[in-house]
Short mmCIF file of C-alpha atoms in Angstrom, two decimals:
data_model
loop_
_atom_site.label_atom_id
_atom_site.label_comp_id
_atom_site.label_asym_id
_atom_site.label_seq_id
_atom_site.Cartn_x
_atom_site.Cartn_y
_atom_site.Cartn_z
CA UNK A 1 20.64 1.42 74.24
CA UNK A 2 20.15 -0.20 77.45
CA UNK A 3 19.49 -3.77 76.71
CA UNK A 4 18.98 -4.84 79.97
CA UNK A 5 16.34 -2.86 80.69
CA UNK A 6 14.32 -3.75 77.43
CA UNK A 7 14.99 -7.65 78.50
CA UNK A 8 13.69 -6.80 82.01
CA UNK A 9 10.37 -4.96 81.02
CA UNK A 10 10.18 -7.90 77.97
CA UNK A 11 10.46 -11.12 80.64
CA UNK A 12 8.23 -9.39 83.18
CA UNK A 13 5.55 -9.10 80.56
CA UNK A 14 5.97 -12.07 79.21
CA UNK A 15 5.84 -13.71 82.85
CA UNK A 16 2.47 -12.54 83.03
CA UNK A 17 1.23 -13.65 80.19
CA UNK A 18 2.17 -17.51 81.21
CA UNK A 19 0.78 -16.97 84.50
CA UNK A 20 -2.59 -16.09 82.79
CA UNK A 21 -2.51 -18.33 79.64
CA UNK A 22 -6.38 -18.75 79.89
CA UNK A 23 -6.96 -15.32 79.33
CA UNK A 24 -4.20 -14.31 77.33
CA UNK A 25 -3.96 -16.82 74.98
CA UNK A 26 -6.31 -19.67 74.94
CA UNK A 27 -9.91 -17.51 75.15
CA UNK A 28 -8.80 -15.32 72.08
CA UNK A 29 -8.19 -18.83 70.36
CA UNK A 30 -11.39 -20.36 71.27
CA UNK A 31 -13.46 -17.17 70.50
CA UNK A 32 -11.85 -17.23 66.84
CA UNK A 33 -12.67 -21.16 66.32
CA UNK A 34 -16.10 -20.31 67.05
CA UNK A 35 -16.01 -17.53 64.01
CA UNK A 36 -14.60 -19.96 61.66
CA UNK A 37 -17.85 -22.58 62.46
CA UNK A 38 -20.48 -19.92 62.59
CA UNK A 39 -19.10 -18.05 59.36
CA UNK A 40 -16.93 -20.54 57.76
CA UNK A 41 -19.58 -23.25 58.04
CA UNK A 42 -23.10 -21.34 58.36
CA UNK A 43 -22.40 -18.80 56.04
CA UNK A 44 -19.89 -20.58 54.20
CA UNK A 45 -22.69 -23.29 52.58
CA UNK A 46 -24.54 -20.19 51.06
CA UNK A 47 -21.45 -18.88 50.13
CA UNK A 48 -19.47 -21.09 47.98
CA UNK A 49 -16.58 -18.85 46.75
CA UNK A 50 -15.38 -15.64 46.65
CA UNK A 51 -12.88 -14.58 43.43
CA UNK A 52 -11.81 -18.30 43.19
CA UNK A 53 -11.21 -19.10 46.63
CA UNK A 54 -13.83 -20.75 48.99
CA UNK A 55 -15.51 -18.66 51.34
CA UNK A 56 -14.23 -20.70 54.33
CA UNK A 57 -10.50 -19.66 53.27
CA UNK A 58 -11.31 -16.31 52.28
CA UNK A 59 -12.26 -15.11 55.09
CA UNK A 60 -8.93 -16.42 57.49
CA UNK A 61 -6.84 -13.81 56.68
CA UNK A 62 -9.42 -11.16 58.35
CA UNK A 63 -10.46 -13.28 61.37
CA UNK A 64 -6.43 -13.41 62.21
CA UNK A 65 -6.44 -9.28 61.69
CA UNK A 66 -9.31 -8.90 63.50
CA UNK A 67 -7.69 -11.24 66.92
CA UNK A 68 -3.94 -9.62 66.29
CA UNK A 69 -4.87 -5.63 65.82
CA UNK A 70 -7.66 -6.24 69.08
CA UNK A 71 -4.98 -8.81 70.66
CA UNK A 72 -1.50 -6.38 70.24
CA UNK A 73 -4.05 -3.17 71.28
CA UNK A 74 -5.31 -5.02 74.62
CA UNK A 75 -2.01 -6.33 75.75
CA UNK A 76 0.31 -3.30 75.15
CA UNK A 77 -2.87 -0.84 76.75
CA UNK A 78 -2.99 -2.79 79.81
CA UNK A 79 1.05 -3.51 80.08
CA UNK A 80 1.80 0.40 80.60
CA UNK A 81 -1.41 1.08 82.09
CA UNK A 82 -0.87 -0.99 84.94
CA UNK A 83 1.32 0.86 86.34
CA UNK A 84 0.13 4.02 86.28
CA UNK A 85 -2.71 2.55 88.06
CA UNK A 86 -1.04 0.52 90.87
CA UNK A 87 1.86 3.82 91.11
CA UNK A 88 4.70 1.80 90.30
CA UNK A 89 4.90 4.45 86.95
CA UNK A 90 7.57 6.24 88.82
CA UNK A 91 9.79 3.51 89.73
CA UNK A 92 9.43 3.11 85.86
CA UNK A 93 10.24 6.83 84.87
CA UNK A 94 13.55 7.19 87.68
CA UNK A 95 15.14 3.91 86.51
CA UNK A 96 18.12 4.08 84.24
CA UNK A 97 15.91 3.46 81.04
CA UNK A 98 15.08 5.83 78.14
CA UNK A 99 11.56 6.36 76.46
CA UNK A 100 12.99 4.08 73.85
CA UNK A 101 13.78 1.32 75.83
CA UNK A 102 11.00 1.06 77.82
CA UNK A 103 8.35 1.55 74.92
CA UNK A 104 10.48 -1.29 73.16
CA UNK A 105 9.81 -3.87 76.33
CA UNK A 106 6.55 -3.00 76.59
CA UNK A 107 6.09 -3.07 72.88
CA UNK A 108 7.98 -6.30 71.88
CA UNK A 109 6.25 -7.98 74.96
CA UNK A 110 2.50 -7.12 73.65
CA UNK A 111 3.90 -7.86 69.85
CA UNK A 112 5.38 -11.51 70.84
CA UNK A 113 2.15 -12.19 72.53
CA UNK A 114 -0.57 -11.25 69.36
CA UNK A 115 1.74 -13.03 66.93
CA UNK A 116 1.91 -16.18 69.13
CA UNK A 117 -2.12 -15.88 69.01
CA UNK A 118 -1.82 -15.06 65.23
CA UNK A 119 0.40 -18.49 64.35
CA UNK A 120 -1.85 -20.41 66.65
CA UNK A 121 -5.13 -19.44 64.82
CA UNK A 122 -2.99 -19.81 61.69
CA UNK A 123 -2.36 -23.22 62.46
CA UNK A 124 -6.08 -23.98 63.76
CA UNK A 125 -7.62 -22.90 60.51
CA UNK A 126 -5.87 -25.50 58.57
CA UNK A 127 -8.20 -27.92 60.81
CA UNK A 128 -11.80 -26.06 59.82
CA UNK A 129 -10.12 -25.00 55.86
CA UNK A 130 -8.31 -26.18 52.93
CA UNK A 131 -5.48 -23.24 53.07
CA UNK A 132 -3.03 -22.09 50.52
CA UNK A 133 -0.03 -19.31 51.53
CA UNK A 134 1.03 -18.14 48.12
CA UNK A 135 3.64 -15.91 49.72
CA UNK A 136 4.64 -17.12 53.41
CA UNK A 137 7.30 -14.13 53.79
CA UNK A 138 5.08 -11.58 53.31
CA UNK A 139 2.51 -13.28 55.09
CA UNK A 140 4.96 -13.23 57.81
CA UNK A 141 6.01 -9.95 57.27
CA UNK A 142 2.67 -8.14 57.23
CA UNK A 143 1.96 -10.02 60.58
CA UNK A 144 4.79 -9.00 62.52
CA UNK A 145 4.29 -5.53 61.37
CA UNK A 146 0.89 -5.40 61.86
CA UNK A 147 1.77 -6.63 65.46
CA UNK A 148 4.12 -3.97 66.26
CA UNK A 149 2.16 -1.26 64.75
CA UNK A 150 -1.06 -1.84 67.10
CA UNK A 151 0.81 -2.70 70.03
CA UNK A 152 2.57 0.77 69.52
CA UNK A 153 -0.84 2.15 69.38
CA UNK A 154 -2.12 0.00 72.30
CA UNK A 155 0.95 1.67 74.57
CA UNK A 156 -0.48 5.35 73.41
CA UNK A 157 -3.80 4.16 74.17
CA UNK A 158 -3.05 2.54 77.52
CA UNK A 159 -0.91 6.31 78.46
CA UNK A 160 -4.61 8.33 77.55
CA UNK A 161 -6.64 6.18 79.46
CA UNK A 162 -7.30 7.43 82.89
CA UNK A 163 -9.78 4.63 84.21
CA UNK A 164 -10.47 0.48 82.86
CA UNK A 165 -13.49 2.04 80.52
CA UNK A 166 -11.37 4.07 78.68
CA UNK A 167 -8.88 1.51 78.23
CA UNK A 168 -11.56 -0.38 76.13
CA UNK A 169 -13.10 2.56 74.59
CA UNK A 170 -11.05 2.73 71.31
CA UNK A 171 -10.77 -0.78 70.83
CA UNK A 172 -14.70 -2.21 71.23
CA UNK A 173 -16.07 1.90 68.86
CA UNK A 174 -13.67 2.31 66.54
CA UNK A 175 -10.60 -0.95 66.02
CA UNK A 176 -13.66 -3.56 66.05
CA UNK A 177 -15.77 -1.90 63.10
CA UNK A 178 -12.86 -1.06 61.00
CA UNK A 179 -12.15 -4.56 60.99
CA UNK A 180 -15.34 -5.52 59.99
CA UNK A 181 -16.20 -2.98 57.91
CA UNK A 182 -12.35 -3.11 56.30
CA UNK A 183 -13.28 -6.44 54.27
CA UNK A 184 -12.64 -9.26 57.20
CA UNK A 185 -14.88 -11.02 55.92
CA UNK A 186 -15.82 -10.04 52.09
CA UNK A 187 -14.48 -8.15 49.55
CA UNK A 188 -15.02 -4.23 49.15
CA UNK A 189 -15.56 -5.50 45.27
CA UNK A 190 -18.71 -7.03 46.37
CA UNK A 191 -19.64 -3.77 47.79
CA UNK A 192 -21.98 -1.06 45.62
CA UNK A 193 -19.40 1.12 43.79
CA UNK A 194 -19.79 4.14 46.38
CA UNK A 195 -19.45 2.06 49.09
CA UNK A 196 -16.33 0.97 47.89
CA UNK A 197 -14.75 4.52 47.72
CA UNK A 198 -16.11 5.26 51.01
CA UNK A 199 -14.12 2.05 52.51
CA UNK A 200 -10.52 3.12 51.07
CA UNK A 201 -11.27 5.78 53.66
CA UNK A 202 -10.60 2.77 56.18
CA UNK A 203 -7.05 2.39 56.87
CA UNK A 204 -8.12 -1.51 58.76
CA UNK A 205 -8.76 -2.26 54.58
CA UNK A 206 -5.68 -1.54 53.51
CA UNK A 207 -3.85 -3.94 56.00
CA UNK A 208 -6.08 -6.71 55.51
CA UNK A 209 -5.92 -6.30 52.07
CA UNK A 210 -2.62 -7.30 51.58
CA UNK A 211 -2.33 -9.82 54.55
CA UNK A 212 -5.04 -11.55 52.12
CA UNK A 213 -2.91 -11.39 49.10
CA UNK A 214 -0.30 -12.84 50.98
CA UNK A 215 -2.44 -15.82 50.80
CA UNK A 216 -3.99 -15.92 47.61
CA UNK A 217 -2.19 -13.35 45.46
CA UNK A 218 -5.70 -11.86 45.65
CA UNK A 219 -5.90 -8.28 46.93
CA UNK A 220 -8.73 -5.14 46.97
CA UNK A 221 -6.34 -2.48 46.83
CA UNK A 222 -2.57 -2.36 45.59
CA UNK A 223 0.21 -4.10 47.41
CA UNK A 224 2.47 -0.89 47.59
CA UNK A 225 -0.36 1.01 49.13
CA UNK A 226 -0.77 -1.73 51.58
CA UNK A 227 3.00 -0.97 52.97
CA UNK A 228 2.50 2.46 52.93
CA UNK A 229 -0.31 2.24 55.30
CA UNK A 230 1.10 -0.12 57.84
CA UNK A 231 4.16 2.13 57.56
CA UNK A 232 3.36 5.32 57.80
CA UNK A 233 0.97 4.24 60.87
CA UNK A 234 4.18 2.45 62.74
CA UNK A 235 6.30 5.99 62.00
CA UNK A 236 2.92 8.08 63.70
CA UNK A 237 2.82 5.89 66.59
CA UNK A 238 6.55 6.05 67.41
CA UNK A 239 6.87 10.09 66.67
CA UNK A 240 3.40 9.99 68.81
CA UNK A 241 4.99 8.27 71.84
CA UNK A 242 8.66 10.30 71.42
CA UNK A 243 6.30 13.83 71.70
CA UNK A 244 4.10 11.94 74.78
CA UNK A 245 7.50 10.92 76.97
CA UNK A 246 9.16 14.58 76.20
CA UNK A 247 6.33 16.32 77.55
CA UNK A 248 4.94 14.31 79.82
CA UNK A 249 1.27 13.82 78.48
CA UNK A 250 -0.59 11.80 80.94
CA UNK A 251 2.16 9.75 81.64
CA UNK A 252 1.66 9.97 85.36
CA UNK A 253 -1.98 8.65 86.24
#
Protein backbone atom coordinates (compact mmCIF):
# COMPACT_ATOMS: atom_id res chain seq x y z
CA UNK A 1 0.00 0.00 0.00
CA UNK A 2 1.08 3.31 -1.00
CA UNK A 3 1.55 5.23 2.13
CA UNK A 4 2.43 8.26 0.70
CA UNK A 5 -0.42 8.77 -1.05
CA UNK A 6 -2.83 8.05 1.98
CA UNK A 7 -0.53 10.77 4.01
CA UNK A 8 -0.97 13.19 1.07
CA UNK A 9 -4.86 12.96 0.65
CA UNK A 10 -4.87 12.75 4.89
CA UNK A 11 -2.69 16.30 5.35
CA UNK A 12 -4.56 17.99 2.51
CA UNK A 13 -7.79 17.30 4.29
CA UNK A 14 -6.74 17.95 7.33
CA UNK A 15 -5.22 21.41 6.02
CA UNK A 16 -8.58 22.37 5.29
CA UNK A 17 -10.10 21.70 8.12
CA UNK A 18 -7.59 24.24 10.15
CA UNK A 19 -8.07 26.74 7.59
CA UNK A 20 -11.86 26.62 8.36
CA UNK A 21 -11.90 25.80 12.14
CA UNK A 22 -15.11 27.98 12.54
CA UNK A 23 -17.02 25.84 10.49
CA UNK A 24 -15.50 22.66 10.94
CA UNK A 25 -15.07 22.47 14.35
CA UNK A 26 -16.14 25.19 16.60
CA UNK A 27 -20.05 25.70 15.15
CA UNK A 28 -20.75 21.85 15.60
CA UNK A 29 -19.44 22.50 19.28
CA UNK A 30 -21.47 25.47 19.98
CA UNK A 31 -24.67 24.02 18.34
CA UNK A 32 -24.28 20.88 20.79
CA UNK A 33 -23.75 23.23 24.04
CA UNK A 34 -26.88 24.77 23.16
CA UNK A 35 -28.68 21.07 23.24
CA UNK A 36 -27.23 20.30 26.51
CA UNK A 37 -28.94 23.86 28.08
CA UNK A 38 -32.20 23.58 26.26
CA UNK A 39 -32.58 19.69 27.03
CA UNK A 40 -30.22 19.10 29.78
CA UNK A 41 -31.52 22.10 31.72
CA UNK A 42 -35.24 22.79 30.36
CA UNK A 43 -36.20 19.42 30.08
CA UNK A 44 -33.86 18.11 32.45
CA UNK A 45 -35.84 19.91 35.72
CA UNK A 46 -39.03 17.90 34.65
CA UNK A 47 -37.03 15.10 34.14
CA UNK A 48 -35.10 14.07 37.08
CA UNK A 49 -33.70 10.62 36.11
CA UNK A 50 -33.81 8.11 33.77
CA UNK A 51 -32.91 4.20 35.05
CA UNK A 52 -30.68 5.75 37.84
CA UNK A 53 -28.87 8.24 36.00
CA UNK A 54 -29.93 11.98 35.75
CA UNK A 55 -31.49 13.07 32.74
CA UNK A 56 -28.76 15.68 32.07
CA UNK A 57 -26.13 12.67 31.79
CA UNK A 58 -28.34 10.39 30.10
CA UNK A 59 -28.80 11.99 27.38
CA UNK A 60 -24.68 12.85 26.44
CA UNK A 61 -23.99 9.81 24.97
CA UNK A 62 -26.75 10.54 22.08
CA UNK A 63 -26.04 14.27 21.61
CA UNK A 64 -22.17 13.07 20.85
CA UNK A 65 -23.81 10.29 18.22
CA UNK A 66 -25.97 12.58 16.90
CA UNK A 67 -22.71 15.50 16.13
CA UNK A 68 -20.15 12.41 15.13
CA UNK A 69 -22.54 10.17 12.63
CA UNK A 70 -23.86 13.97 11.02
CA UNK A 71 -20.10 15.32 11.61
CA UNK A 72 -18.01 12.02 9.91
CA UNK A 73 -21.12 11.98 7.04
CA UNK A 74 -20.61 15.87 6.17
CA UNK A 75 -16.88 15.89 6.11
CA UNK A 76 -16.09 12.64 4.18
CA UNK A 77 -19.33 13.71 1.52
CA UNK A 78 -17.85 16.95 0.83
CA UNK A 79 -13.94 15.72 0.88
CA UNK A 80 -14.52 13.41 -2.35
CA UNK A 81 -17.18 15.47 -3.64
CA UNK A 82 -15.14 18.34 -4.14
CA UNK A 83 -13.45 17.19 -6.59
CA UNK A 84 -15.66 15.82 -8.75
CA UNK A 85 -17.14 19.17 -8.72
CA UNK A 86 -14.12 21.47 -9.30
CA UNK A 87 -12.67 18.36 -12.05
CA UNK A 88 -9.65 17.72 -10.22
CA UNK A 89 -11.39 13.84 -9.85
CA UNK A 90 -9.13 12.81 -12.62
CA UNK A 91 -5.91 14.02 -11.43
CA UNK A 92 -7.20 11.84 -8.45
CA UNK A 93 -8.11 8.62 -10.51
CA UNK A 94 -4.49 8.77 -12.93
CA UNK A 95 -2.23 9.20 -9.86
CA UNK A 96 -0.31 6.23 -8.63
CA UNK A 97 -2.97 5.48 -5.83
CA UNK A 98 -5.39 2.52 -5.49
CA UNK A 99 -9.19 2.69 -4.48
CA UNK A 100 -7.86 1.64 -1.13
CA UNK A 101 -5.60 4.24 -0.55
CA UNK A 102 -7.39 6.98 -1.55
CA UNK A 103 -10.76 5.97 0.28
CA UNK A 104 -8.35 5.50 3.40
CA UNK A 105 -7.11 9.44 3.13
CA UNK A 106 -10.24 10.59 2.55
CA UNK A 107 -11.70 8.37 5.17
CA UNK A 108 -9.14 8.75 8.07
CA UNK A 109 -9.19 12.58 7.28
CA UNK A 110 -13.20 12.90 7.82
CA UNK A 111 -12.79 10.18 10.87
CA UNK A 112 -9.88 12.32 12.73
CA UNK A 113 -12.02 15.32 12.28
CA UNK A 114 -15.69 13.88 13.96
CA UNK A 115 -13.69 12.27 16.76
CA UNK A 116 -11.78 15.52 17.51
CA UNK A 117 -15.50 17.10 17.66
CA UNK A 118 -16.62 13.96 19.65
CA UNK A 119 -13.67 14.39 22.57
CA UNK A 120 -14.32 18.08 22.53
CA UNK A 121 -18.11 17.78 23.32
CA UNK A 122 -16.98 14.95 25.60
CA UNK A 123 -14.97 17.18 27.48
CA UNK A 124 -17.62 20.19 27.40
CA UNK A 125 -20.31 18.09 28.95
CA UNK A 126 -18.39 17.54 32.05
CA UNK A 127 -18.95 21.52 32.41
CA UNK A 128 -23.09 21.40 32.00
CA UNK A 129 -23.13 17.38 33.84
CA UNK A 130 -21.94 15.30 36.59
CA UNK A 131 -20.44 12.37 34.17
CA UNK A 132 -19.41 8.87 34.93
CA UNK A 133 -17.46 6.53 32.01
CA UNK A 134 -17.93 3.08 33.44
CA UNK A 135 -15.95 1.64 30.55
CA UNK A 136 -13.56 4.36 28.82
CA UNK A 137 -12.16 1.64 26.22
CA UNK A 138 -15.19 0.82 24.86
CA UNK A 139 -16.34 4.18 25.03
CA UNK A 140 -13.41 4.85 22.96
CA UNK A 141 -13.81 2.07 20.89
CA UNK A 142 -17.43 2.50 19.84
CA UNK A 143 -16.41 6.16 18.95
CA UNK A 144 -13.71 5.57 16.68
CA UNK A 145 -15.73 2.98 15.00
CA UNK A 146 -18.65 4.77 14.80
CA UNK A 147 -16.39 7.49 13.15
CA UNK A 148 -15.04 5.39 10.51
CA UNK A 149 -18.17 3.68 9.73
CA UNK A 150 -20.15 7.05 8.75
CA UNK A 151 -17.34 8.66 7.23
CA UNK A 152 -17.17 5.47 4.95
CA UNK A 153 -20.73 6.11 4.28
CA UNK A 154 -20.25 9.91 3.92
CA UNK A 155 -17.47 9.04 0.94
CA UNK A 156 -20.39 6.74 -0.82
CA UNK A 157 -22.70 9.46 -0.25
CA UNK A 158 -20.49 12.31 -1.44
CA UNK A 159 -19.67 9.73 -4.96
CA UNK A 160 -23.94 9.61 -5.54
CA UNK A 161 -24.41 13.09 -5.16
CA UNK A 162 -24.46 14.93 -8.38
CA UNK A 163 -25.28 18.59 -7.10
CA UNK A 164 -24.78 20.46 -3.12
CA UNK A 165 -28.71 19.36 -2.43
CA UNK A 166 -28.08 15.97 -2.78
CA UNK A 167 -25.08 16.04 -0.79
CA UNK A 168 -27.39 16.98 2.21
CA UNK A 169 -30.25 14.92 1.25
CA UNK A 170 -29.44 11.70 3.24
CA UNK A 171 -28.07 13.33 6.09
CA UNK A 172 -30.93 16.23 7.12
CA UNK A 173 -34.31 12.85 5.87
CA UNK A 174 -33.00 9.97 7.00
CA UNK A 175 -29.25 10.15 9.51
CA UNK A 176 -31.02 13.11 11.58
CA UNK A 177 -34.34 11.12 12.56
CA UNK A 178 -32.66 7.89 13.20
CA UNK A 179 -30.79 9.64 15.68
CA UNK A 180 -33.56 10.99 17.29
CA UNK A 181 -35.83 8.50 16.94
CA UNK A 182 -32.84 5.75 17.88
CA UNK A 183 -33.05 6.79 21.74
CA UNK A 184 -30.63 10.12 21.72
CA UNK A 185 -32.35 11.32 24.03
CA UNK A 186 -34.64 8.62 26.01
CA UNK A 187 -34.86 5.21 26.30
CA UNK A 188 -36.86 2.87 23.79
CA UNK A 189 -38.00 1.28 27.41
CA UNK A 190 -39.94 4.35 27.97
CA UNK A 191 -41.52 3.79 24.70
CA UNK A 192 -45.20 1.81 24.40
CA UNK A 193 -44.22 -1.87 23.91
CA UNK A 194 -44.90 -1.75 19.97
CA UNK A 195 -43.08 1.13 19.58
CA UNK A 196 -40.26 -0.45 20.99
CA UNK A 197 -40.18 -3.38 18.42
CA UNK A 198 -40.70 -1.01 15.72
CA UNK A 199 -37.35 0.99 16.87
CA UNK A 200 -34.95 -2.25 16.84
CA UNK A 201 -35.83 -1.75 13.20
CA UNK A 202 -33.42 1.40 13.59
CA UNK A 203 -29.94 0.46 13.15
CA UNK A 204 -28.95 4.52 14.74
CA UNK A 205 -30.44 2.47 18.20
CA UNK A 206 -28.28 -0.08 18.21
CA UNK A 207 -25.08 2.17 18.09
CA UNK A 208 -26.20 4.50 20.59
CA UNK A 209 -27.20 1.89 22.65
CA UNK A 210 -24.05 0.65 23.48
CA UNK A 211 -22.04 3.99 23.24
CA UNK A 212 -24.52 4.63 26.35
CA UNK A 213 -23.56 1.54 28.16
CA UNK A 214 -20.18 2.47 27.74
CA UNK A 215 -21.06 5.08 30.16
CA UNK A 216 -23.32 3.72 32.53
CA UNK A 217 -23.27 -0.05 32.03
CA UNK A 218 -26.86 0.80 31.07
CA UNK A 219 -27.96 -0.38 27.61
CA UNK A 220 -31.58 -0.91 25.51
CA UNK A 221 -30.45 -3.67 23.52
CA UNK A 222 -27.51 -6.28 24.03
CA UNK A 223 -23.89 -5.30 23.84
CA UNK A 224 -22.99 -8.11 21.24
CA UNK A 225 -25.74 -6.92 19.01
CA UNK A 226 -24.41 -3.48 19.33
CA UNK A 227 -20.94 -4.73 17.57
CA UNK A 228 -22.63 -6.55 15.15
CA UNK A 229 -24.35 -3.56 13.87
CA UNK A 230 -21.52 -1.12 13.73
CA UNK A 231 -19.70 -4.03 12.09
CA UNK A 232 -21.48 -5.39 9.68
CA UNK A 233 -22.33 -1.62 8.50
CA UNK A 234 -18.30 -0.78 8.30
CA UNK A 235 -17.91 -4.32 6.11
CA UNK A 236 -21.16 -2.89 3.65
CA UNK A 237 -19.63 0.37 3.25
CA UNK A 238 -16.14 -0.88 2.31
CA UNK A 239 -17.52 -3.90 -0.12
CA UNK A 240 -19.94 -0.83 -1.27
CA UNK A 241 -17.04 1.47 -2.22
CA UNK A 242 -14.63 -1.67 -3.66
CA UNK A 243 -17.92 -2.50 -6.24
CA UNK A 244 -18.30 1.67 -6.84
CA UNK A 245 -14.28 2.18 -7.84
CA UNK A 246 -14.34 -1.25 -10.07
CA UNK A 247 -17.10 -0.09 -12.06
CA UNK A 248 -16.95 3.25 -12.08
CA UNK A 249 -20.42 4.32 -10.55
CA UNK A 250 -20.63 7.99 -10.65
CA UNK A 251 -17.26 8.42 -9.84
CA UNK A 252 -16.71 10.99 -12.53
CA UNK A 253 -19.21 14.02 -11.94
Amino acid sequence: MNLQAIRAIYRFEMARTFRTIAQSIISPVLSTSLYFIVFGTAIGSRIDQVEGVSYGAFIVPGLIMLTVLTQSISNASFGIYFPKFIGTIYELLSAPASFLEITAGYVLAAATKSFMIGVIILVTAFFFVELQILHPVWMLTFLVLTCLSFSLFGFIIGIWAQNFEQLQLIPLLAVTPLVFLGGAFYSITMLPEAWQTISLFNPVVYLISGFRWSFFGLADVALGWSLVAILGFTGACILTIGWIFKTGWRIRA
